[in-house]
Amino acid sequence: MKIQNLLVAATALLAQPAHAQLFAVDTETHRVLGAPPESFSAPVLGRMCSTNGAMQYEWGQTGVPLSSRIMETLDMSFVLPGRMAPFEEARPRSTPWSDRMAWMSYWVAVGRGDDVEAGYHAFVDGLAPTIAEEGWQPITLDMDELPIGLMAYYGDYVFEREIETESGQQRQMLSISYSMGDVSLTCGVADITMDMVGEAFGQLPDGTPRPEQDEIPLPPRFGAQQCGDPNFTAQIWDQSDTSPATTYLSALLRRQDYYSRLVQWLGWKLDESGQFTPEEIIGLMMGSDGAGGFASAMLGAMDSFGEALEVSKAMWDTREAGDRAGFCLATIRMQDLIVKFDEAGRQGNSAAITALERAAREKGISLD
């Protein structure tokens, strides 16, 4: 997990889904791509972006590992085999409620520089015949006219093709981009991607059941005194999905996900009833229980954002300097800040849940 995603995850505890990159990738990376290797043939690209799916997963398949919005926040990805070079990792993404795989992104860190960017364009030029062989047609996308649901496919190079599915013909898209020192290739099905964004903004599938609460115990918090232990600092330095910092954050995110999803589900139920406008639903949430409500929790998070940036910079600087003890101490500061966000988020969401449930009862709206 990258350092910047700790801060992103902290803010996501108050408002999911959220993802962003606040810092560049590893500044030591400097890789000039050349022509695609001979091993990167049409069959390899077809496996990455077939008409049926990506890798071993099908478009619309449920239960795809690492594809949830929590995994996106944690920046989790699959490591690719060598035959997929130059791409090194893959990140699937699924719709947040119906859990259908919408797209797959493939990434490689290359760093920055004029020669790196020139090499990237040369790489895509060399890849163009293979893309054409797989039936993709280049298109031009104007960001001003692009539906927000298809922003995942906005890139330097964009392609599309029509595919035949059980529900009829659908539009499939592929984009290649160079940004923040990374080269990415993203492909997926446009219709499912549009559903993905719709669900993220409250357009839940018919019959979506009320979210169930799971008991998620938190791992023990760690303290500054442990940063004097070289074995512990080595564990904190490790940014894999098994490191103590990642394990703790993952548990917090999964616990908070219940509350944020329940708020969204209740808002959807009130909207579906036809007895509330979207503005009234937002008013119920934001005005819930005054100083202890949703709006005050959001404002509290914004007040702490400067501190979060400061701590994130400390993590970045100590990481760059190779200061393991300093990185450990900065990580603990971030842990404490994330716990603060978690408590505020649960308090705000609980107040919003109470207000929405009260409004439903007053109008006789069933929440079963």
Coordinates of N, CA, C and O in Angstrom, one line a residue, residues 164-250:
E164 N -20.6 -9.0 -28.1 CA -21.9 -9.6 -28.0 C -22.0 -10.3 -26.6 O -21.1 -11.1 -26.3
T165 N -23.0 -10.0 -25.8 CA -23.2 -10.6 -24.5 C -24.5 -11.3 -24.5 O -25.3 -11.2 -25.4
E166 N -24.8 -11.9 -23.3 CA -26.1 -12.6 -23.1 C -27.2 -11.6 -23.2 O -28.4 -11.9 -23.6
S167 N -27.0 -10.3 -22.8 CA -28.0 -9.3 -22.8 C -28.0 -8.5 -24.1 O -28.6 -7.4 -24.2
G168 N -27.2 -8.9 -25.1 CA -27.2 -8.2 -26.4 C -25.8 -7.5 -26.6 O -24.9 -7.8 -25.9
Q169 N -25.8 -6.6 -27.6 CA -24.6 -5.9 -27.9 C -24.2 -4.9 -26.8 O -25.1 -4.2 -26.3
Q170 N -23.0 -4.8 -26.5 CA -22.5 -3.8 -25.5 C -21.2 -3.2 -26.0 O -20.5 -3.7 -26.8
R171 N -21.0 -2.0 -25.5 CA -19.8 -1.2 -25.9 C -18.7 -1.6 -24.9 O -18.9 -1.5 -23.7
Q172 N -17.5 -1.9 -25.4 CA -16.4 -2.2 -24.6 C -15.3 -1.1 -24.9 O -15.2 -0.7 -26.0
M173 N -14.6 -0.7 -23.8 CA -13.7 0.4 -24.0 C -12.3 0.0 -23.4 O -12.2 -0.8 -22.5
L174 N -11.3 0.7 -23.9 CA -9.9 0.5 -23.5 C -9.2 1.8 -23.6 O -9.3 2.6 -24.6
S175 N -8.4 2.1 -22.6 CA -7.6 3.4 -22.6 C -6.2 3.1 -22.1 O -6.0 2.2 -21.2
I176 N -5.3 3.9 -22.5 CA -3.9 3.9 -22.1 C -3.5 5.3 -21.7 O -3.7 6.2 -22.4
S177 N -2.9 5.4 -20.5 CA -2.5 6.7 -20.0 C -1.1 6.7 -19.3 O -0.7 5.7 -18.9
Y178 N -0.6 7.9 -19.3 CA 0.7 8.1 -18.5 C 0.4 9.3 -17.6 O 0.1 10.4 -18.0
S179 N 0.4 9.0 -16.3 CA 0.1 10.0 -15.3 C 0.8 9.7 -14.0 O 0.8 8.6 -13.6
M180 N 1.3 10.8 -13.3 CA 1.9 10.6 -12.0 C 3.0 9.6 -12.0 O 3.2 8.9 -11.0
G181 N 3.7 9.4 -13.1 CA 4.8 8.5 -13.2 C 4.4 7.0 -13.4 O 5.2 6.2 -13.4
D182 N 3.1 6.8 -13.7 CA 2.6 5.5 -14.0 C 2.1 5.4 -15.4 O 1.5 6.3 -15.9
V183 N 2.2 4.2 -16.0 CA 1.6 3.9 -17.3 C 0.5 2.9 -16.9 O 0.7 1.9 -16.2
S184 N -0.7 3.2 -17.4 CA -1.8 2.3 -17.1 C -2.6 1.9 -18.4 O -2.7 2.7 -19.3
L185 N -3.1 0.7 -18.4 CA -4.0 0.3 -19.4 C -5.3 -0.2 -18.7 O -5.3 -1.1 -17.9
T186 N -6.5 0.4 -19.1 CA -7.7 0.1 -18.5 C -8.7 -0.4 -19.5 O -8.8 0.2 -20.6
C187 N -9.4 -1.5 -19.2 CA -10.5 -1.9 -20.1 C -11.7 -2.4 -19.4 O -11.5 -2.9 -18.2
G188 N -12.8 -2.4 -20.0 CA -14.0 -2.9 -19.3 C -15.2 -2.7 -20.2 O -15.1 -2.3 -21.4
V189 N -16.4 -2.9 -19.6 CA -17.7 -2.8 -20.3 C -18.4 -1.5 -19.9 O -18.6 -1.2 -18.7
A190 N -18.7 -0.7 -20.9 CA -19.3 0.6 -20.6 C -20.5 0.6 -19.8 O -20.7 1.4 -18.8
D191 N -21.5 -0.3 -20.1 CA -22.7 -0.4 -19.4 C -22.5 -0.7 -17.9 O -23.2 0.0 -17.1
I192 N -21.7 -1.6 -17.6 CA -21.5 -2.0 -16.2 C -20.8 -0.8 -15.5 O -21.0 -0.5 -14.3
T193 N -19.9 -0.2 -16.2 CA -19.2 1.0 -15.6 C -20.1 2.1 -15.3 O -20.0 2.7 -14.2
M194 N -21.1 2.3 -16.2 CA -22.1 3.3 -15.9 C -22.9 2.9 -14.7 O -23.3 3.8 -13.8
D195 N -23.3 1.7 -14.6 CA -24.0 1.2 -13.4 C -23.1 1.4 -12.1 O -23.7 1.7 -11.0
M196 N -21.8 1.2 -12.2 CA -20.9 1.3 -11.1 C -21.0 2.7 -10.5 O -21.2 2.9 -9.3
V197 N -21.0 3.7 -11.4 CA -21.0 5.1 -10.9 C -22.4 5.4 -10.4 O -22.6 6.1 -9.4
G198 N -23.4 4.9 -11.1 CA -24.8 5.1 -10.6 C -25.0 4.6 -9.2 O -25.6 5.3 -8.3
E199 N -24.5 3.4 -8.9 CA -24.6 2.8 -7.6 C -23.9 3.6 -6.6 O -24.3 3.8 -5.4
A200 N -22.7 4.1 -7.0 CA -21.9 4.9 -6.0 C -22.6 6.2 -5.6 O -22.4 6.7 -4.5
F201 N -23.5 6.7 -6.5 CA -24.2 7.9 -6.2 C -25.7 7.6 -5.7 O -26.5 8.5 -5.8
G202 N -25.9 6.4 -5.3 CA -27.2 6.1 -4.7 C -28.3 5.5 -5.5 O -29.4 5.3 -5.1
Q203 N -28.0 5.1 -6.8 CA -29.0 4.4 -7.6 C -28.8 2.9 -7.4 O -28.2 2.2 -8.3
L204 N -29.3 2.4 -6.3 CA -29.1 1.0 -6.0 C -30.0 0.1 -6.8 O -31.1 0.5 -7.3
P205 N -29.5 -1.1 -7.1 CA -30.3 -2.1 -7.8 C -31.6 -2.4 -7.1 O -31.7 -2.5 -5.8
D206 N -32.7 -2.7 -7.8 CA -34.0 -3.1 -7.2 C -33.8 -4.3 -6.3 O -33.0 -5.2 -6.6
G207 N -34.4 -4.2 -5.1 CA -34.3 -5.4 -4.2 C -33.1 -5.4 -3.4 O -32.8 -6.4 -2.7
T208 N -32.2 -4.4 -3.4 CA -31.0 -4.4 -2.6 C -31.4 -4.5 -1.1 O -32.1 -3.7 -0.6
P209 N -30.9 -5.5 -0.4 CA -31.3 -5.7 1.0 C -30.5 -4.7 1.9 O -29.5 -4.1 1.5
R210 N -31.1 -4.5 3.1 CA -30.4 -3.6 4.1 C -29.1 -4.2 4.4 O -28.9 -5.4 4.6
P211 N -28.0 -3.4 4.5 CA -26.7 -3.9 4.9 C -26.7 -4.6 6.2 O -27.4 -4.1 7.1
E212 N -26.0 -5.7 6.3 CA -25.9 -6.4 7.6 C -24.6 -6.0 8.3 O -23.6 -5.8 7.7
Q213 N -24.7 -5.8 9.6 CA -23.5 -5.4 10.4 C -22.7 -6.6 10.8 O -23.3 -7.6 11.4
D214 N -21.5 -6.6 10.5 CA -20.5 -7.7 10.9 C -19.7 -7.2 12.1 O -19.3 -6.0 12.1
E215 N -19.5 -8.0 13.0 CA -18.6 -7.7 14.1 C -17.1 -7.8 13.6 O -16.7 -8.9 13.3
I216 N -16.4 -6.7 13.5 CA -15.1 -6.7 13.0 C -14.2 -6.2 14.2 O -14.1 -5.0 14.4
P217 N -13.5 -7.0 14.9 CA -12.6 -6.6 15.9 C -11.4 -5.9 15.4 O -10.9 -6.2 14.3
L218 N -11.0 -4.9 16.1 CA -9.8 -4.1 15.7 C -8.5 -4.7 16.3 O -8.5 -5.1 17.5
P219 N -7.5 -4.8 15.5 CA -6.2 -5.3 16.1 C -5.7 -4.3 17.1 O -6.1 -3.1 17.2
P220 N -4.8 -4.7 18.0 CA -4.3 -3.8 19.1 C -3.6 -2.6 18.4 O -2.9 -2.8 17.4
R221 N -3.8 -1.4 19.0 CA -3.1 -0.3 18.5 C -1.7 -0.4 19.0 O -1.4 -0.9 20.0
F222 N -0.8 0.2 18.2 CA 0.6 0.2 18.6 C 1.0 1.6 19.0 O 0.5 2.6 18.6
G223 N 2.1 1.7 19.8 CA 2.5 2.9 20.4 C 3.9 3.3 20.1 O 4.7 2.5 19.5
A224 N 4.3 4.5 20.4 CA 5.6 5.1 20.1 C 6.8 4.3 20.7 O 7.8 4.2 20.1
Q225 N 6.5 3.7 21.8 CA 7.6 3.0 22.5 C 8.1 1.8 21.6 O 9.2 1.3 21.7
Q226 N 7.2 1.2 20.8 CA 7.5 0.1 20.0 C 8.5 0.5 18.8 O 9.1 -0.4 18.2
C227 N 8.6 1.7 18.5 CA 9.4 2.2 17.4 C 10.9 2.1 17.8 O 11.8 2.3 16.9
G228 N 11.2 1.7 19.0 CA 12.6 1.5 19.4 C 13.0 0.0 19.1 O 14.2 -0.3 19.3
D229 N 12.1 -0.8 18.7 CA 12.3 -2.2 18.5 C 12.6 -2.4 17.0 O 11.7 -2.2 16.2
P230 N 13.8 -2.8 16.6 CA 14.1 -2.9 15.1 C 13.2 -3.9 14.4 O 12.9 -3.7 13.2
N231 N 12.8 -5.0 15.1 CA 11.9 -6.0 14.5 C 10.5 -5.3 14.2 O 9.9 -5.6 13.1
F232 N 10.1 -4.5 15.1 CA 8.8 -3.8 14.9 C 8.9 -2.8 13.8 O 8.0 -2.7 12.9
T233 N 9.9 -2.0 13.8 CA 10.1 -1.0 12.7 C 10.2 -1.6 11.4 O 9.8 -1.0 10.4
A234 N 10.8 -2.8 11.3 CA 10.9 -3.5 10.0 C 9.5 -3.9 9.5 O 9.2 -3.9 8.3
Q235 N 8.6 -4.3 10.5 CA 7.2 -4.6 10.1 C 6.5 -3.4 9.6 O 5.7 -3.5 8.6
I236 N 6.7 -2.3 10.3 CA 6.0 -1.1 9.9 C 6.5 -0.6 8.5 O 5.8 -0.1 7.7
W237 N 7.9 -0.7 8.3 CA 8.5 -0.3 7.0 C 7.9 -1.1 5.9 O 7.8 -0.6 4.8
D238 N 7.5 -2.3 6.1 CA 6.9 -3.2 5.1 C 5.5 -2.6 4.8 O 4.7 -2.5 5.7
Q239 N 5.3 -2.3 3.5 CA 4.0 -1.7 3.2 C 3.1 -2.7 2.5 O 2.2 -2.4 1.7
S240 N 3.3 -4.0 2.7 CA 2.4 -5.0 2.1 C 1.1 -5.1 2.9 O 0.9 -4.4 3.9
D241 N 0.2 -6.0 2.4 CA -1.1 -6.1 3.0 C -1.1 -6.8 4.3 O -2.1 -6.9 5.0
T242 N 0.1 -7.3 4.7 CA 0.2 -8.0 6.0 C 0.9 -7.1 7.1 O 1.0 -7.6 8.2
S243 N 1.3 -5.9 6.7 CA 2.0 -5.1 7.7 C 1.0 -4.6 8.8 O -0.2 -4.5 8.5
P244 N 1.4 -4.3 10.0 CA 0.5 -3.9 11.1 C -0.3 -2.7 10.7 O -1.5 -2.6 11.0
A245 N 0.3 -1.7 10.0 CA -0.5 -0.5 9.7 C -1.6 -0.8 8.7 O -2.7 -0.3 8.8
T246 N -1.3 -1.6 7.7 CA -2.3 -2.0 6.7 C -3.4 -2.8 7.3 O -4.6 -2.6 7.0
T247 N -3.0 -3.8 8.2 CA -4.0 -4.6 8.8 C -5.0 -3.8 9.7 O -6.2 -4.0 9.7
Y248 N -4.4 -2.8 10.4 CA -5.3 -2.0 11.3 C -6.2 -1.1 10.5 O -7.4 -1.0 10.7
L249 N -5.7 -0.5 9.4 CA -6.5 0.4 8.6 C -7.6 -0.4 7.9 O -8.7 0.0 7.7
S250 N -7.2 -1.6 7.4 CA -8.2 -2.4 6.7 C -9.4 -2.7 7.6 O -10.6 -2.7 7.2

